[in-house]
PDB file of C-alpha atoms in Angstrom:
ATOM      1  CA  UNK A   1      24.993   0.307  -6.154  1.00  0.00           C
ATOM      2  CA  UNK A   2      21.892   1.346  -4.297  1.00  0.00           C
ATOM      3  CA  UNK A   3      20.583   3.750  -6.811  1.00  0.00           C
ATOM      4  CA  UNK A   4      21.283   1.722  -9.635  1.00  0.00           C
ATOM      5  CA  UNK A   5      19.239  -1.386  -8.019  1.00  0.00           C
ATOM      6  CA  UNK A   6      16.159   1.182  -7.366  1.00  0.00           C
ATOM      7  CA  UNK A   7      16.207   2.599 -10.542  1.00  0.00           C
ATOM      8  CA  UNK A   8      16.029  -0.549 -12.356  1.00  0.00           C
ATOM      9  CA  UNK A   9      13.345  -1.891  -9.887  1.00  0.00           C
ATOM     10  CA  UNK A  10      11.291   1.596 -10.747  1.00  0.00           C
ATOM     11  CA  UNK A  11      11.379   0.697 -14.254  1.00  0.00           C
ATOM     12  CA  UNK A  12      10.672  -2.341 -14.408  1.00  0.00           C
ATOM     13  CA  UNK A  13       7.670  -2.539 -11.622  1.00  0.00           C
ATOM     14  CA  UNK A  14       6.265  -0.582 -13.715  1.00  0.00           C
ATOM     15  CA  UNK A  15       6.478  -2.805 -17.107  1.00  0.00           C
ATOM     16  CA  UNK A  16       5.148  -5.331 -15.326  1.00  0.00           C
ATOM     17  CA  UNK A  17       1.908  -3.964 -14.450  1.00  0.00           C
ATOM     18  CA  UNK A  18       2.121  -1.743 -18.330  1.00  0.00           C
ATOM     19  CA  UNK A  19      -0.833  -4.228 -19.304  1.00  0.00           C
ATOM     20  CA  UNK A  20      -2.838  -5.576 -15.777  1.00  0.00           C
ATOM     21  CA  UNK A  21      -3.486  -2.187 -14.911  1.00  0.00           C
ATOM     22  CA  UNK A  22      -4.633  -1.128 -18.552  1.00  0.00           C
ATOM     23  CA  UNK A  23      -6.944  -4.213 -18.822  1.00  0.00           C
ATOM     24  CA  UNK A  24      -8.300  -4.328 -16.043  1.00  0.00           C
ATOM     25  CA  UNK A  25      -9.487  -0.282 -15.615  1.00  0.00           C
ATOM     26  CA  UNK A  26     -10.143  -0.049 -18.742  1.00  0.00           C
ATOM     27  CA  UNK A  27     -12.860  -3.197 -19.325  1.00  0.00           C
ATOM     28  CA  UNK A  28      -9.735  -3.827 -22.090  1.00  0.00           C
ATOM     29  CA  UNK A  29      -9.380  -7.683 -22.636  1.00  0.00           C
ATOM     30  CA  UNK A  30      -5.898  -8.057 -23.334  1.00  0.00           C
ATOM     31  CA  UNK A  31      -6.204  -7.863 -26.767  1.00  0.00           C
ATOM     32  CA  UNK A  32      -3.197  -9.172 -29.015  1.00  0.00           C
ATOM     33  CA  UNK A  33      -2.144  -6.648 -31.916  1.00  0.00           C
ATOM     34  CA  UNK A  34      -1.183  -7.851 -35.369  1.00  0.00           C
ATOM     35  CA  UNK A  35       2.822  -8.679 -36.092  1.00  0.00           C
ATOM     36  CA  UNK A  36       4.147  -6.883 -38.499  1.00  0.00           C
ATOM     37  CA  UNK A  37       6.188  -8.784 -41.164  1.00  0.00           C
ATOM     38  CA  UNK A  38       9.085  -7.829 -43.411  1.00  0.00           C
ATOM     39  CA  UNK A  39       9.536  -9.468 -45.692  1.00  0.00           C
ATOM     40  CA  UNK A  40      11.557  -9.601 -49.648  1.00  0.00           C
ATOM     41  CA  UNK A  41       9.543  -9.091 -52.353  1.00  0.00           C
ATOM     42  CA  UNK A  42       8.439  -5.852 -54.667  1.00  0.00           C
ATOM     43  CA  UNK A  43       8.589  -2.877 -53.246  1.00  0.00           C
ATOM     44  CA  UNK A  44       9.260  -4.797 -49.647  1.00  0.00           C
ATOM     45  CA  UNK A  45      12.376  -3.523 -47.879  1.00  0.00           C
ATOM     46  CA  UNK A  46      13.987  -6.862 -46.390  1.00  0.00           C
ATOM     47  CA  UNK A  47      16.263  -4.644 -44.450  1.00  0.00           C
ATOM     48  CA  UNK A  48      14.792  -4.329 -40.648  1.00  0.00           C
ATOM     49  CA  UNK A  49      15.199  -1.032 -38.878  1.00  0.00           C
ATOM     50  CA  UNK A  50      17.744  -1.516 -35.823  1.00  0.00           C
ATOM     51  CA  UNK A  51      16.142  -0.744 -32.481  1.00  0.00           C
ATOM     52  CA  UNK A  52      17.522   2.563 -32.284  1.00  0.00           C
ATOM     53  CA  UNK A  53      15.634   3.442 -35.232  1.00  0.00           C
ATOM     54  CA  UNK A  54      12.199   2.289 -34.014  1.00  0.00           C
ATOM     55  CA  UNK A  55      12.507   3.620 -30.425  1.00  0.00           C
ATOM     56  CA  UNK A  56      13.147   7.491 -32.339  1.00  0.00           C
ATOM     57  CA  UNK A  57       9.798   7.047 -34.086  1.00  0.00           C
ATOM     58  CA  UNK A  58       7.720   6.494 -30.555  1.00  0.00           C
ATOM     59  CA  UNK A  59       6.743   9.245 -28.732  1.00  0.00           C
ATOM     60  CA  UNK A  60       8.501  10.177 -24.996  1.00  0.00           C
ATOM     61  CA  UNK A  61       7.055  11.877 -22.359  1.00  0.00           C
ATOM     62  CA  UNK A  62      10.341  12.952 -20.845  1.00  0.00           C
ATOM     63  CA  UNK A  63      10.622  16.104 -19.234  1.00  0.00           C
ATOM     64  CA  UNK A  64      13.394  19.113 -19.935  1.00  0.00           C
ATOM     65  CA  UNK A  65      14.456  18.991 -16.800  1.00  0.00           C
ATOM     66  CA  UNK A  66      15.278  15.135 -16.886  1.00  0.00           C
ATOM     67  CA  UNK A  67      18.587  15.566 -16.197  1.00  0.00           C
ATOM     68  CA  UNK A  68      18.022  16.837 -12.692  1.00  0.00           C
ATOM     69  CA  UNK A  69      15.813  14.395 -11.714  1.00  0.00           C
ATOM     70  CA  UNK A  70      16.535  12.106  -9.202  1.00  0.00           C
ATOM     71  CA  UNK A  71      16.110   8.926 -10.870  1.00  0.00           C
ATOM     72  CA  UNK A  72      14.832   7.525 -14.208  1.00  0.00           C
ATOM     73  CA  UNK A  73      12.117   6.488 -12.308  1.00  0.00           C
ATOM     74  CA  UNK A  74      10.012   7.044 -15.635  1.00  0.00           C
ATOM     75  CA  UNK A  75      10.697   4.179 -17.710  1.00  0.00           C
ATOM     76  CA  UNK A  76       6.581   4.122 -18.088  1.00  0.00           C
ATOM     77  CA  UNK A  77       6.089   7.341 -17.251  1.00  0.00           C
ATOM     78  CA  UNK A  78       8.707   9.175 -19.628  1.00  0.00           C
ATOM     79  CA  UNK A  79       8.018   6.522 -22.206  1.00  0.00           C
ATOM     80  CA  UNK A  80      11.685   4.520 -22.274  1.00  0.00           C
ATOM     81  CA  UNK A  81      11.299   1.267 -23.542  1.00  0.00           C
ATOM     82  CA  UNK A  82      15.131   1.251 -24.185  1.00  0.00           C
ATOM     83  CA  UNK A  83      15.660   1.405 -20.455  1.00  0.00           C
ATOM     84  CA  UNK A  84      13.498  -1.456 -19.370  1.00  0.00           C
ATOM     85  CA  UNK A  85      14.646  -3.619 -22.524  1.00  0.00           C
ATOM     86  CA  UNK A  86      18.633  -2.801 -20.849  1.00  0.00           C
ATOM     87  CA  UNK A  87      17.355  -3.544 -17.267  1.00  0.00           C
ATOM     88  CA  UNK A  88      15.504  -6.964 -17.590  1.00  0.00           C
ATOM     89  CA  UNK A  89      16.696 -10.136 -16.730  1.00  0.00           C
ATOM     90  CA  UNK A  90      15.878 -12.618 -19.090  1.00  0.00           C
ATOM     91  CA  UNK A  91      14.535 -14.972 -15.911  1.00  0.00           C
ATOM     92  CA  UNK A  92      11.285 -12.256 -16.339  1.00  0.00           C
ATOM     93  CA  UNK A  93       8.228 -13.396 -17.768  1.00  0.00           C
ATOM     94  CA  UNK A  94       8.065 -10.327 -19.256  1.00  0.00           C
ATOM     95  CA  UNK A  95      11.682 -10.406 -21.480  1.00  0.00           C
ATOM     96  CA  UNK A  96      12.006 -11.013 -24.418  1.00  0.00           C
ATOM     97  CA  UNK A  97      14.598 -12.125 -26.999  1.00  0.00           C
ATOM     98  CA  UNK A  98      13.704 -10.153 -30.354  1.00  0.00           C
ATOM     99  CA  UNK A  99      13.780  -6.758 -28.240  1.00  0.00           C
ATOM    100  CA  UNK A 100      12.859  -4.589 -31.475  1.00  0.00           C
ATOM    101  CA  UNK A 101       9.620  -6.810 -31.083  1.00  0.00           C
ATOM    102  CA  UNK A 102       9.263  -6.073 -27.377  1.00  0.00           C
ATOM    103  CA  UNK A 103       9.697  -2.082 -28.108  1.00  0.00           C
ATOM    104  CA  UNK A 104       6.845  -2.780 -30.393  1.00  0.00           C
ATOM    105  CA  UNK A 105       4.890  -4.298 -28.010  1.00  0.00           C
ATOM    106  CA  UNK A 106       5.642  -1.885 -25.081  1.00  0.00           C
ATOM    107  CA  UNK A 107       4.569   1.103 -27.395  1.00  0.00           C
ATOM    108  CA  UNK A 108       1.203  -0.334 -29.061  1.00  0.00           C
ATOM    109  CA  UNK A 109       0.272  -1.526 -25.511  1.00  0.00           C
ATOM    110  CA  UNK A 110       0.212   2.330 -24.666  1.00  0.00           C
ATOM    111  CA  UNK A 111       3.290   2.313 -21.183  1.00  0.00           C
ATOM    112  CA  UNK A 112       0.512   4.062 -19.770  1.00  0.00           C
ATOM    113  CA  UNK A 113      -0.851   6.257 -21.909  1.00  0.00           C
ATOM    114  CA  UNK A 114      -4.389   6.832 -19.950  1.00  0.00           C
ATOM    115  CA  UNK A 115      -3.000   7.545 -16.943  1.00  0.00           C
ATOM    116  CA  UNK A 116      -0.709  10.688 -15.053  1.00  0.00           C
ATOM    117  CA  UNK A 117       1.481   9.267 -12.574  1.00  0.00           C
ATOM    118  CA  UNK A 118       0.297  10.841  -9.695  1.00  0.00           C
ATOM    119  CA  UNK A 119       2.938   9.816  -6.496  1.00  0.00           C
ATOM    120  CA  UNK A 120       5.928   6.294  -6.362  1.00  0.00           C
ATOM    121  CA  UNK A 121       7.141   5.672  -3.555  1.00  0.00           C
ATOM    122  CA  UNK A 122       9.489   2.419  -3.081  1.00  0.00           C
ATOM    123  CA  UNK A 123      10.724   0.077   0.007  1.00  0.00           C
ATOM    124  CA  UNK A 124      14.405  -0.656   1.115  1.00  0.00           C
ATOM    125  CA  UNK A 125      15.721  -3.022  -0.642  1.00  0.00           C
ATOM    126  CA  UNK A 126      16.049  -6.426   0.965  1.00  0.00           C
ATOM    127  CA  UNK A 127      18.898  -8.929  -0.380  1.00  0.00           C
ATOM    128  CA  UNK A 128      17.724 -12.553  -0.042  1.00  0.00           C
ATOM    129  CA  UNK A 129      19.231 -14.692   2.889  1.00  0.00           C
ATOM    130  CA  UNK A 130      19.480 -17.460   0.729  1.00  0.00           C
ATOM    131  CA  UNK A 131      20.872 -15.713  -2.070  1.00  0.00           C
ATOM    132  CA  UNK A 132      23.057 -12.410  -1.885  1.00  0.00           C
ATOM    133  CA  UNK A 133      22.658 -11.993  -5.471  1.00  0.00           C
ATOM    134  CA  UNK A 134      18.556 -12.154  -5.045  1.00  0.00           C
ATOM    135  CA  UNK A 135      16.844  -8.893  -3.893  1.00  0.00           C
ATOM    136  CA  UNK A 136      13.712  -7.276  -4.014  1.00  0.00           C
ATOM    137  CA  UNK A 137      11.980  -3.946  -3.264  1.00  0.00           C
ATOM    138  CA  UNK A 138       8.137  -2.867  -2.732  1.00  0.00           C
ATOM    139  CA  UNK A 139       6.711  -0.749  -5.153  1.00  0.00           C
ATOM    140  CA  UNK A 140       3.353   1.424  -4.845  1.00  0.00           C
ATOM    141  CA  UNK A 141       2.263   3.690  -7.241  1.00  0.00           C
ATOM    142  CA  UNK A 142      -0.572   5.798  -7.772  1.00  0.00           C
ATOM    143  CA  UNK A 143      -2.050   6.267 -11.372  1.00  0.00           C
ATOM    144  CA  UNK A 144      -5.049   8.719 -11.829  1.00  0.00           C
ATOM    145  CA  UNK A 145      -6.971   7.924 -15.410  1.00  0.00           C
ATOM    146  CA  UNK A 146      -7.154  10.622 -17.886  1.00  0.00           C
ATOM    147  CA  UNK A 147      -9.550  11.432 -21.325  1.00  0.00           C
ATOM    148  CA  UNK A 148      -7.842   8.218 -23.297  1.00  0.00           C
ATOM    149  CA  UNK A 149     -10.234   6.521 -20.651  1.00  0.00           C
ATOM    150  CA  UNK A 150     -13.289   8.079 -21.446  1.00  0.00           C
ATOM    151  CA  UNK A 151     -15.354  10.477 -19.125  1.00  0.00           C
ATOM    152  CA  UNK A 152     -16.910   8.228 -17.065  1.00  0.00           C
ATOM    153  CA  UNK A 153     -13.599   7.287 -15.414  1.00  0.00           C
ATOM    154  CA  UNK A 154     -11.350  10.351 -16.349  1.00  0.00           C
ATOM    155  CA  UNK A 155      -9.574  11.576 -12.611  1.00  0.00           C
ATOM    156  CA  UNK A 156     -10.422   8.304 -10.633  1.00  0.00           C
ATOM    157  CA  UNK A 157      -6.655   6.991  -8.983  1.00  0.00           C
ATOM    158  CA  UNK A 158      -5.769   3.305  -8.241  1.00  0.00           C
ATOM    159  CA  UNK A 159      -3.132   2.607  -6.130  1.00  0.00           C
ATOM    160  CA  UNK A 160      -1.031  -1.161  -7.743  1.00  0.00           C
ATOM    161  CA  UNK A 161       1.821  -2.672  -5.681  1.00  0.00           C
ATOM    162  CA  UNK A 162       4.006  -4.493  -6.631  1.00  0.00           C
ATOM    163  CA  UNK A 163       7.509  -6.712  -4.350  1.00  0.00           C
ATOM    164  CA  UNK A 164       9.940  -6.901  -6.604  1.00  0.00           C
ATOM    165  CA  UNK A 165      12.432  -9.313  -7.519  1.00  0.00           C
ATOM    166  CA  UNK A 166      16.420  -8.094  -9.085  1.00  0.00           C
ATOM    167  CA  UNK A 167      19.119 -10.580  -9.785  1.00  0.00           C
ATOM    168  CA  UNK A 168      22.605  -9.681  -9.752  1.00  0.00           C
ATOM    169  CA  UNK A 169      24.573 -11.399 -12.639  1.00  0.00           C
ATOM    170  CA  UNK A 170      28.136  -9.846 -15.168  1.00  0.00           C
ATOM    171  CA  UNK A 171      30.890  -8.772 -15.046  1.00  0.00           C
ATOM    172  CA  UNK A 172      31.141  -6.093 -13.775  1.00  0.00           C
ATOM    173  CA  UNK A 173      28.072  -7.909 -11.329  1.00  0.00           C
ATOM    174  CA  UNK A 174      24.837  -5.724 -11.919  1.00  0.00           C
ATOM    175  CA  UNK A 175      21.076  -5.689 -11.429  1.00  0.00           C
ATOM    176  CA  UNK A 176      18.061  -7.020 -13.600  1.00  0.00           C
ATOM    177  CA  UNK A 177      14.365  -6.810 -12.728  1.00  0.00           C
ATOM    178  CA  UNK A 178      13.373 -10.580 -12.443  1.00  0.00           C
ATOM    179  CA  UNK A 179       9.729  -9.745 -11.983  1.00  0.00           C
ATOM    180  CA  UNK A 180       7.575  -9.602  -9.177  1.00  0.00           C
ATOM    181  CA  UNK A 181       4.086  -9.706  -7.592  1.00  0.00           C
ATOM    182  CA  UNK A 182       1.744  -7.198  -8.553  1.00  0.00           C
ATOM    183  CA  UNK A 183      -1.263  -5.945  -6.645  1.00  0.00           C
ATOM    184  CA  UNK A 184      -4.021  -3.586  -6.707  1.00  0.00           C
ATOM    185  CA  UNK A 185      -6.198  -2.053  -5.145  1.00  0.00           C
ATOM    186  CA  UNK A 186      -8.853  -1.735  -6.986  1.00  0.00           C
ATOM    187  CA  UNK A 187     -12.676  -2.883  -5.561  1.00  0.00           C
ATOM    188  CA  UNK A 188     -12.759  -6.459  -6.095  1.00  0.00           C
ATOM    189  CA  UNK A 189      -9.064  -7.397  -6.917  1.00  0.00           C
ATOM    190  CA  UNK A 190      -7.523  -6.491  -4.056  1.00  0.00           C
ATOM    191  CA  UNK A 191      -6.435 -10.473  -3.045  1.00  0.00           C
ATOM    192  CA  UNK A 192      -5.743 -10.628  -6.774  1.00  0.00           C
ATOM    193  CA  UNK A 193      -1.942 -11.519  -8.109  1.00  0.00           C
ATOM    194  CA  UNK A 194      -2.092  -9.792 -11.418  1.00  0.00           C
ATOM    195  CA  UNK A 195       0.612 -10.120 -12.987  1.00  0.00           C
ATOM    196  CA  UNK A 196      -0.248 -14.636 -12.547  1.00  0.00           C
TER     197      UNK A 196
END
């Protein structure tokens, strides 16, 4: 169970800070994308593609040796939005009932396409003293800006931290990401919670 708790935590911690890191590092003010409309009409299909069909068209960065890796902590690193969707608890602010819209949003927002993952460290699991179905893990991820952010920031590294919260539920019981407090070591933002 510890391995599953850690896998989910790493994947979802990265997902929760996805928007914030790109927005702050790139100077983006969190622009909203246009909604896709599938309507009924002449020449427009009324059949929505399945979640799997949509995700199959997204680019990914899954390495050839992914099955040999200790954990799929690269849900954002490797661009695996279905794993994030499947392991996020409805209590999480990032959770969306419309999973198709959710994965499209993740793809459009880039899933850290502007960064290389340098290092990821996870602290020990902590089970809440008040509730055995609530747990926490502290994560630290080092990211390096790539050419997508421009020459002026290419190669610069940033550090993002999250105290991730997990809830255990369901039959059989499983842990799901329920949110967390994201901070960064970006100058001027050190004491600011980026996801509130």
